[in-house]
XYZ file of C-alpha atoms in Angstrom:
533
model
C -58.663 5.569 -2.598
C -55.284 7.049 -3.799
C -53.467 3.977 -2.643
C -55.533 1.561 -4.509
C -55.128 3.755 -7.517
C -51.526 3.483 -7.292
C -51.608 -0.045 -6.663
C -53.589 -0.308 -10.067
C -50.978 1.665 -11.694
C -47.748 -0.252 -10.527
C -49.465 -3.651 -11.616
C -50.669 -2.156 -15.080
C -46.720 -0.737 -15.153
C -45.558 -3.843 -14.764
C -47.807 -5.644 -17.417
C -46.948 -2.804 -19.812
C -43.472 -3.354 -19.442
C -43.376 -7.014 -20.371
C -44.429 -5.773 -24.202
C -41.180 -4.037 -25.402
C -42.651 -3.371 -28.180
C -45.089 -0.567 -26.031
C -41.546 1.269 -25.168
C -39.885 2.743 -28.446
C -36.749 3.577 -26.997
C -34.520 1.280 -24.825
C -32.004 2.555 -22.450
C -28.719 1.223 -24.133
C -25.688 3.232 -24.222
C -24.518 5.063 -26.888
C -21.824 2.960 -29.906
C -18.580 4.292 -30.150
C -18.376 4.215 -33.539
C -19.821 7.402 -34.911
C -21.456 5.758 -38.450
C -22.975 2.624 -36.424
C -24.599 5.405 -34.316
C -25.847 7.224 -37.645
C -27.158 4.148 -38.582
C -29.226 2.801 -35.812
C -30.826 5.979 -35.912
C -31.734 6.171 -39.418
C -33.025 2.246 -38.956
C -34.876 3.385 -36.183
C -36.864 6.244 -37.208
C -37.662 4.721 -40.301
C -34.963 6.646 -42.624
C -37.615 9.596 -41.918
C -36.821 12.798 -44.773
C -37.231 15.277 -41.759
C -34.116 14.113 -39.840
C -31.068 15.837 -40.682
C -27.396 14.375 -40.998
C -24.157 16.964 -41.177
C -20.936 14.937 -41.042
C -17.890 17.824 -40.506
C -14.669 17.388 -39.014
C -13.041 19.187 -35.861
C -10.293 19.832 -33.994
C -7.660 17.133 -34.851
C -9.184 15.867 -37.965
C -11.961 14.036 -35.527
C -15.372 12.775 -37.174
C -18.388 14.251 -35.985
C -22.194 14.637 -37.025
C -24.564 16.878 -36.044
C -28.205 15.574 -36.247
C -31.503 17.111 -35.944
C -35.210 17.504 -36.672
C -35.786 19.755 -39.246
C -39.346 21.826 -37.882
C -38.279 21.581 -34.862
C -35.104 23.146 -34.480
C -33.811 26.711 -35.854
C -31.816 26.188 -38.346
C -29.799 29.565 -38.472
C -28.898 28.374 -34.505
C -27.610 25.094 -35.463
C -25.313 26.097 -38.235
C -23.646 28.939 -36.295
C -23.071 27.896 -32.886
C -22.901 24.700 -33.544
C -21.364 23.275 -36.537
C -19.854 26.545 -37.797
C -18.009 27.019 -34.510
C -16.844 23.322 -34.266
C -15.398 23.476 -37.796
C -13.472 27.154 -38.098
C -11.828 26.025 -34.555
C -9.880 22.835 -36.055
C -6.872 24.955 -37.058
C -6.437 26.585 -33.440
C -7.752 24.145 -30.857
C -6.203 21.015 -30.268
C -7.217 18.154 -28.240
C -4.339 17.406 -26.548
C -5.326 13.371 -25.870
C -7.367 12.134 -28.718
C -7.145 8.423 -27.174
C -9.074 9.684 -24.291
C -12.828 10.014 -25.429
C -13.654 12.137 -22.028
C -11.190 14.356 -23.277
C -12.326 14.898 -26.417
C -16.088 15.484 -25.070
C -14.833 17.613 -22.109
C -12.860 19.530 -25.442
C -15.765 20.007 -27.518
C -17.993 21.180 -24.821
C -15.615 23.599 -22.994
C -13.819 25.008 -25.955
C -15.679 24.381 -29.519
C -19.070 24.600 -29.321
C -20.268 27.841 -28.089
C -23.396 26.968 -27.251
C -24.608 27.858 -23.917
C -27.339 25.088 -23.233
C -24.636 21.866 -23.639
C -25.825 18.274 -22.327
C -24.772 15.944 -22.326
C -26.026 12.298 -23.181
C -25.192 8.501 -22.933
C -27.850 6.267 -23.733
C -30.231 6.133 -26.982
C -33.657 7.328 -24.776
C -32.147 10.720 -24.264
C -30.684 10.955 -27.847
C -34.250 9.741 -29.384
C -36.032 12.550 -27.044
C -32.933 15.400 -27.580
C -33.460 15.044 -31.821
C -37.320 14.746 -31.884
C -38.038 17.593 -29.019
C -35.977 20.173 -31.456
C -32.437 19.702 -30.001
C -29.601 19.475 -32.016
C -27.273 16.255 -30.940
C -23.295 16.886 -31.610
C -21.717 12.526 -32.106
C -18.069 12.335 -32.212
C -16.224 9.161 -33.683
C -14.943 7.347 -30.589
C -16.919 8.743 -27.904
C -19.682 6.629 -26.444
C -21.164 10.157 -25.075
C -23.104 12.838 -27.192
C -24.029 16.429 -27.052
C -27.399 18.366 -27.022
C -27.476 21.416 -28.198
C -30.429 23.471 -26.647
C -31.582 25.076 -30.541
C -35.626 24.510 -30.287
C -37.377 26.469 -32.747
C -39.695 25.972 -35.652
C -43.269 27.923 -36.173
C -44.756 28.689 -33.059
C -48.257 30.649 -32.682
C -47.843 34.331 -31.275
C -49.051 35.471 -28.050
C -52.519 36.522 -28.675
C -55.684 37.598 -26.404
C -57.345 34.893 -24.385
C -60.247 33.368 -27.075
C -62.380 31.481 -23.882
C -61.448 34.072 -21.161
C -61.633 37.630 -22.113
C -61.419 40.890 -20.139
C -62.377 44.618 -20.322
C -59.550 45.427 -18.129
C -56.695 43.084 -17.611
C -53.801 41.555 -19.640
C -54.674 40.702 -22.713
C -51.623 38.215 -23.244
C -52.606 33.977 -23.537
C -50.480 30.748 -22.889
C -49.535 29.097 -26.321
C -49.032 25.670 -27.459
C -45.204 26.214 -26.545
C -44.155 24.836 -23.366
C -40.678 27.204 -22.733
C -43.130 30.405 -23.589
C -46.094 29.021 -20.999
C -43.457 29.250 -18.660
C -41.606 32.669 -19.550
C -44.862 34.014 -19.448
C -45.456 33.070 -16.006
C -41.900 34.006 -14.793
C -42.679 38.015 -16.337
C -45.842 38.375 -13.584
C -43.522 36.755 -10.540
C -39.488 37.437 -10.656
C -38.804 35.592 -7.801
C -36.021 33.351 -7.189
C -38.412 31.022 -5.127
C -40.726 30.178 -8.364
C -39.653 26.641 -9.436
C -40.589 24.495 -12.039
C -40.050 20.858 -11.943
C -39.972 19.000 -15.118
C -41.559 15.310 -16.242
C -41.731 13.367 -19.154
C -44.906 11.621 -19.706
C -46.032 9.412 -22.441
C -44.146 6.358 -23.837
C -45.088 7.200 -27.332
C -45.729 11.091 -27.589
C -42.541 12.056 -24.724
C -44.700 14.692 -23.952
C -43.063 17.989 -21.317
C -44.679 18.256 -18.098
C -44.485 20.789 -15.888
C -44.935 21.511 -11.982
C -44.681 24.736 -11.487
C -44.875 26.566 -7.661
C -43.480 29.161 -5.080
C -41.220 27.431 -2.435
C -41.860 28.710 0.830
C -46.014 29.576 0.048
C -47.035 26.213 -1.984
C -47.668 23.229 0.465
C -45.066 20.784 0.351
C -47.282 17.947 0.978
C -49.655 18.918 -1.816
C -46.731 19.429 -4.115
C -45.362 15.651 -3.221
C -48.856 15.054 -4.104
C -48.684 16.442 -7.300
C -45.240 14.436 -8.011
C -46.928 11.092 -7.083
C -50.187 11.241 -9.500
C -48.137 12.300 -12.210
C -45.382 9.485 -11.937
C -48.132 7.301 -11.851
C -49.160 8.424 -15.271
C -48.251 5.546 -17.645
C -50.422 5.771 -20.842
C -48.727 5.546 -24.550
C -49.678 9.362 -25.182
C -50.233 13.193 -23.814
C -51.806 15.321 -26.297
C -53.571 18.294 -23.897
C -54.051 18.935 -20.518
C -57.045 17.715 -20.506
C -55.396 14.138 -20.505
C -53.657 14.433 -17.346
C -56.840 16.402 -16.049
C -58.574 12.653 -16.436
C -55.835 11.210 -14.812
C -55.047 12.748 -11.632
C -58.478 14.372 -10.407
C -59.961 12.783 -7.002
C -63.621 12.951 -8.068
C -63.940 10.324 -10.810
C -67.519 9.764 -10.815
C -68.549 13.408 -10.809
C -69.862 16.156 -13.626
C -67.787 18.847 -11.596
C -63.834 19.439 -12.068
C -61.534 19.407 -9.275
C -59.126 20.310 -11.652
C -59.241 24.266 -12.374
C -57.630 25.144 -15.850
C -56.904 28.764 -17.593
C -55.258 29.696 -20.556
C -54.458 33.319 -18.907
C -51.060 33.481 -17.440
C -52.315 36.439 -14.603
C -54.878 33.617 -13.151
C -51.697 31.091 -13.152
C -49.811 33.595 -11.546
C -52.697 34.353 -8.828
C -52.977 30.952 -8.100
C -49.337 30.033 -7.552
C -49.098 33.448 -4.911
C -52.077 32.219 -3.371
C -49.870 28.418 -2.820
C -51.500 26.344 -5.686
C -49.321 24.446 -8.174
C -49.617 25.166 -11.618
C -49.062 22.063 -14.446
C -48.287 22.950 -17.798
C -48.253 20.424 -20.426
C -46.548 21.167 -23.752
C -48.385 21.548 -26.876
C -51.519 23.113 -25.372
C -52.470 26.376 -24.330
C -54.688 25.715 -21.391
C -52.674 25.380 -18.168
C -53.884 23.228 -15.003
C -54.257 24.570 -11.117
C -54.682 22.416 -8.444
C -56.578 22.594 -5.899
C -59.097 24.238 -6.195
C -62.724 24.646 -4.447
C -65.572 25.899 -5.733
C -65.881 29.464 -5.444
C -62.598 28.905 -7.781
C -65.135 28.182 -10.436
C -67.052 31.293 -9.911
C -64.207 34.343 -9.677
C -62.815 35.526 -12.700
C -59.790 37.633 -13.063
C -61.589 41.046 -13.546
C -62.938 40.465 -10.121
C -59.292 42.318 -8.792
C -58.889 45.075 -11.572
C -61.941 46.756 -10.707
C -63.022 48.504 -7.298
C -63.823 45.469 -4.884
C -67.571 46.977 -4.897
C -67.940 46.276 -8.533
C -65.783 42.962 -8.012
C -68.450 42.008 -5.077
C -71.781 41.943 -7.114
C -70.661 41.043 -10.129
C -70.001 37.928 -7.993
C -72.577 38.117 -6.207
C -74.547 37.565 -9.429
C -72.552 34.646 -10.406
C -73.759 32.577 -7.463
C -77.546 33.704 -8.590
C -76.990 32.742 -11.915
C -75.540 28.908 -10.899
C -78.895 28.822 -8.923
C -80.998 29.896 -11.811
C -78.923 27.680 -14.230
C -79.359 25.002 -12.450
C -82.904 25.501 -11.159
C -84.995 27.592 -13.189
C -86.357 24.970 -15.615
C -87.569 22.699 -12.812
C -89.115 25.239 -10.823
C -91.105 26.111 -14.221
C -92.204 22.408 -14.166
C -93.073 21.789 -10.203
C -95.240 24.685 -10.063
C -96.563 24.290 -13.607
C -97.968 20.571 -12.931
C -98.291 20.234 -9.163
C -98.512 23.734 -7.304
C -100.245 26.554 -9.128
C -101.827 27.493 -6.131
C -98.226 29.472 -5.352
C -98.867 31.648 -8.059
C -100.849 34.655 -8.568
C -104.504 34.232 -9.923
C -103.579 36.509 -13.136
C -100.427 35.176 -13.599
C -101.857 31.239 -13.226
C -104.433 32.371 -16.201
C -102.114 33.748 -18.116
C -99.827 30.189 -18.062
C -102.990 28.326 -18.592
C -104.249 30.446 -21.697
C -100.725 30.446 -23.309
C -100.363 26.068 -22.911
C -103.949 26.358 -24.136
C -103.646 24.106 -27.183
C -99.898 22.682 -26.415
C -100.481 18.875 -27.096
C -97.246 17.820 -24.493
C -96.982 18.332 -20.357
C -94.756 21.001 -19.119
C -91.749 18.250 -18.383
C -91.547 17.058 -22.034
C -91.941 20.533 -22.740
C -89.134 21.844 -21.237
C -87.137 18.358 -22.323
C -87.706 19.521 -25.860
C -86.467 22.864 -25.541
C -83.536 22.168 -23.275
C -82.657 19.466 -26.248
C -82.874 22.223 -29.102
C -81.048 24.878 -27.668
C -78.338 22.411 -26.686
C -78.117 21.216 -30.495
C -78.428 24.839 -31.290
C -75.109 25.140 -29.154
C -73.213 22.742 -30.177
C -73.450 23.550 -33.968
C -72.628 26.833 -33.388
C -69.449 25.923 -31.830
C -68.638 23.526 -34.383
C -69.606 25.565 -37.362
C -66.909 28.078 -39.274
C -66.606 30.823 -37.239
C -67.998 33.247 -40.061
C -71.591 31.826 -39.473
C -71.644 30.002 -36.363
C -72.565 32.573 -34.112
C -75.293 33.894 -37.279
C -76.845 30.220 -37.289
C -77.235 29.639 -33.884
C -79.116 32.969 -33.274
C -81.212 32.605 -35.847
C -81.628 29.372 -35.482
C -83.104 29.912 -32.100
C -84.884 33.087 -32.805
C -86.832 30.913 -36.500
C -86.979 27.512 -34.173
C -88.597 29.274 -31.477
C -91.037 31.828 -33.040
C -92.253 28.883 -35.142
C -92.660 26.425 -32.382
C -95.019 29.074 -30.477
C -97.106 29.700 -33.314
C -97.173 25.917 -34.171
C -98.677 25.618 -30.792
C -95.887 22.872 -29.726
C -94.338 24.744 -27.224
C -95.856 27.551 -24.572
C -94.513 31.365 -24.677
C -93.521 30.879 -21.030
C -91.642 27.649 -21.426
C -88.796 30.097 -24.686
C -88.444 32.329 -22.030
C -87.368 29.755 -19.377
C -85.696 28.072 -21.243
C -83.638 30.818 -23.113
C -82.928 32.902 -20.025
C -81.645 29.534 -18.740
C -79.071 29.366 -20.973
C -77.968 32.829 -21.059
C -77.421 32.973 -17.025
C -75.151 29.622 -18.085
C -72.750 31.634 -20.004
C -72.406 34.045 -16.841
C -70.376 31.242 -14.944
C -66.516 32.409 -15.880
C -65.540 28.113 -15.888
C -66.826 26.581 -19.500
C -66.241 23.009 -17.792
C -68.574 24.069 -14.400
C -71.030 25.340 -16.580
C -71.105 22.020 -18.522
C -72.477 20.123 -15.282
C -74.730 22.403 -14.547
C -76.156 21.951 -18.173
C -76.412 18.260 -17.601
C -77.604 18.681 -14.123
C -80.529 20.394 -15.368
C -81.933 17.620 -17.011
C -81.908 15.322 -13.708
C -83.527 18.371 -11.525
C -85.750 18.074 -14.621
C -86.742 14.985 -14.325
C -86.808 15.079 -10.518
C -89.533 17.921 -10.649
C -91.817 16.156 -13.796
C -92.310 13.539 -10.974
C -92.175 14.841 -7.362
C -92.778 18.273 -7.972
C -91.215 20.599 -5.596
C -90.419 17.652 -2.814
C -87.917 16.134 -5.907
C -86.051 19.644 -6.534
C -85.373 19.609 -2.465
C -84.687 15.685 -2.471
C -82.311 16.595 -5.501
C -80.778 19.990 -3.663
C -79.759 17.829 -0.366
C -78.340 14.944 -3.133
C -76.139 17.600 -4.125
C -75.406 19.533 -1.454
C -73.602 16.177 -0.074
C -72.212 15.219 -3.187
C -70.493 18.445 -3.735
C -69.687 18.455 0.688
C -67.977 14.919 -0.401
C -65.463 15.895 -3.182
C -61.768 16.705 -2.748
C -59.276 18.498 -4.901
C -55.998 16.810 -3.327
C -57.358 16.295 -0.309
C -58.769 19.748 0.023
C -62.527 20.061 0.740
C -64.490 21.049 -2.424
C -66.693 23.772 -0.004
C -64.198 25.654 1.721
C -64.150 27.948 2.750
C -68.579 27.784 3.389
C -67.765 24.056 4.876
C -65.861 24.027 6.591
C -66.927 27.455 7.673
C -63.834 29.528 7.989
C -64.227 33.178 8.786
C -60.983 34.983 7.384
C -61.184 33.289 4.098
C -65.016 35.115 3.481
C -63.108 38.026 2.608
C -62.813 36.242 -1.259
C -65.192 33.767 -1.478
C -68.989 35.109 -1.911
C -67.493 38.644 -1.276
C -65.091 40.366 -2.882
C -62.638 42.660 -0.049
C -60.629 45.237 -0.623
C -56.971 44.211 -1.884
C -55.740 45.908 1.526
C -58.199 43.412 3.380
C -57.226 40.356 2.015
C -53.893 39.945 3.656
C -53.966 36.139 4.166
C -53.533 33.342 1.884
C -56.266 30.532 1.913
C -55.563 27.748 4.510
C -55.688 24.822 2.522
C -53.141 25.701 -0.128
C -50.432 27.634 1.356
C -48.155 27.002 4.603
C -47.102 30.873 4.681
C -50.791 32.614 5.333
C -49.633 35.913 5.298
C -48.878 37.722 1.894
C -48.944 41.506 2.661
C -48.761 43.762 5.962
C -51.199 44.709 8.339
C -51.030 48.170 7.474
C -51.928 48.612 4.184
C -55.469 50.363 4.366
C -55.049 53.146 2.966
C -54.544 56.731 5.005
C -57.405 59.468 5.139
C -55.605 62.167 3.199
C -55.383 65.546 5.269
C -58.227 68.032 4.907
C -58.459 71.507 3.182
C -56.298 74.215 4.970
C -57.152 76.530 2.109
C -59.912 78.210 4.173
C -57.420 78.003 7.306
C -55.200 79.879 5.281
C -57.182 82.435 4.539
């Protein structure tokens, strides 16, 4: 499947490339002349008000310009280790051979400019992306080679709590929409030399950072070459979020559920990567991608480790109960409403029948109605301000509902299903997982209004081998319950003890074990008090 998709890929490549006019920025070298240089720029970003030109000279009486995007770069940064320290040094540093433009680079760089992050560049691509990513470029009159300065800056959002994954106890630090702070962030939970980051550039329009981050020596290499191949595969005119190279590289296509797990918390990044998963941050968003991932990713949230593994084990426990009731609770409503009564209690089958007494629809329309309201009700409240969203959508539900019981449109019985439905969907930690179960719902809906309790199983073994036939890079979407293997139970339905879990999961790392067999800890000594006296 991946080979045709790549074979796609390299012929769309190919057509793409015949359109120059789809690639912005050719890969010619650099003019010697410093004011031809300043020129082609200012022709080809449109004269633009936010780029910045500062002509100075240096050492020797030599031209130079320093140009940058103003926004993006700090300005205090560029005029002190950069221009200020070029200019002040013409009266003590000479360039010995100012035929030689190697020389007068090598000069610059070694001596002048003391910057620390120095680059340099020799073609127009990597000047375009230097000046409009934040770096400030140093062009010298009779060099074919420039200079990036590393001076990024501009307004950047703090580091603030987690909005879509909160905590009671836990960091409460979240990834911003600034790539070098994603990865700082990650580098302060693991210090070690062995965390590497890789980095792409993806988008022929937007130029947009990627980033592979993982642990050499834990993360599977093959998985990681994986990760290399989808992404320089990628050739689409722009990267805006994650969620565009999500789309992009995920094996199930024609599937509600991700095989793509994404966070915005940089402890959950930094689980993932010790456990051997690659992490892929994209710049400009705060939500950071971990691949792969299998189910029971879906279901374990972060808090599931800072409290006692007890606590950890039926709070997860309930998670799996709520999918099930998610997922199934409507339909179950239906099947026995319309075809098997006979499986409920006497009382409890007059009570259903007195409350639809009067209701003019069947139980499946029913239930279609409601499931339809609340979801509107959702969705506005999301998209309202924030200072009434959450008001509106509970009374909305509480007015809607009240008034459709005593209108006699919709049954007692079929509010509570309904709105117990969608509170066990908010227990699933994953927003995305908890989006196909939501539209899920509506096929075991539709499955029951017809077949009855035969269409919920026909619809249960439909996705039980649906979900047995996905793969997040080549990793089955069911381990560790199928394949069945016994050592990862220990954090899969069940939560262990930290001391317990003392292996990584097979299908992510090459280096299972991550602690030492002895770490249970020791039955303290007992009371010699009484001995003593």
């Amino acid at each position: 499947m991946f080979t045709n998709f790549l074979k796609y890929k390299k012929s769309s490549r190919a057509e793409i490339q015949e359109n120059q006019d789809f690639q912005p920025f050719q890969k010619e070298n650099l003019h010697p002349n410093l004011h031809n240089n300043m020129d082609t720029i200012k022709t080809v970003l449109g004269n633009s008000s936010d780029v910045i030109f500062r002509e100075f000279q240096i050492a020797g009486g030599i031209q130079a310009a320093v140009v940058c995007t103003d926004g993006l770069c700090d300005p205090i940064t560029v005029s002190d280790f950069v221009v200020k320290s070029s200019m002040h040094a013409q009266d003590k540093t000479l360039i010995p051979n100012q035929n030689n433009p190697e020389t007068i680079v090598q000069t610059v760089k070694e001596q002048l400019v003391t910057f620390w992050d120095i680059r340099e560049l020799s073609d127009w691509k990597q000047l375009y992306l230097a000046v409009l990513s934040g770096d400030s470029v140093l062009m010298l009159d009779g060099c074919d080679i420039a200079l990036a300065a590393g001076t990024r800056g501009g307004e950047n959002r703090s580091i603030t709590e987690p909005s879509t994954q909160t905590v009671i106890r836990g960091p409460k630090e979240g990834f911003t929409e600034s790539f070098r702070t994603n990865t700082s962030l990650i580098r302060r939970k693991i210090k070690s030399p062995k965390l590497w980051l890789e980095e792409k550039t993806i988008g022929e329009v937007t130029l947009t950072t990627v980033g592979i981050m993982y642990i050499q020596g834990i993360a599977n290499e093959s998985i990681v070459q994986e990760v290399r191949n989808r992404l320089d595969g990628i050739l689409v005119d722009g990267i805006l979020e994650s969620g565009y190279i999500e789309d992009l590289i995920q094996d199930g296509v024609w599937t509600p559920f991700p095989t793509v797990f994404n966070s915005e918390r940089p402890d959950v990044i930094a689980a993932g990567l010790l456990e051997g998963r690659i992490a892929i941050l994209v710049d400009g968003t705060p939500f950071v991608l971990l691949v792969p991932v299998v189910l029971t990713s879906f279901l374990q949230a972060a808090e599931d480790y800072y409290q006692r593994y007890d606590f950890g084990t039926l709070l997860r426990i309930l998670r799996f109960c709520s999918l099930f009731i998610a997922l199934l609770f409507p339909s179950l409503y239906v099947a026995i409403a319309s075809y098997h009564q006979e499986t409920l209690p006497t009382s409890l089958v007059l009570n259903l029948a007195a409350q639809r007494e009067g209701v003019p629809f069947p139980p499946i329309l029913e239930a279609f109605l409601m499931e339809v309201v609340f979801e509107v009700l959702r969705e506005a409240g999301v998209r309202m301000p924030s200072t009434v969203g959450n008001t509106i959508s509970i009374v909305g539900a509480l007015v809607i509902g009240q008034s459709a019981v005593e209108a006699g449109v919709i049954s007692p019985a079929m509010v509570i299903v309904v709105s117990f439905t969608a509170i066990t969907n908010f227990v699933i930690p994953s927003f995305n997982f908890g989006i196909a179960l939501r539209l899920l719902r509506f096929v075991f809906l539709v499955l029951a209004g017809t077949l009855g309790m035969y269409g919920i199983a026909v619809g249960l073994l439909i996705f039980v081998l649906h979900l047995s036939s996905l793969r997040s890079f080549g990793v089955p979407y069911l381990k560790p319950f199928s394949p069945f293997i016994a050592t990862e139970q220990k954090d899969a339905l069940f939560r262990f003890p930290i001391w317990a879990m003392n292996t990584r999961p097979h299908f992510a790392s090459k280096n299972l074990v991550r602690e030492a067999p002895d770490q249970k800890p020791q039955k303290p000594p007992g009371d010699r008090s009484r001995d003593d006296e």
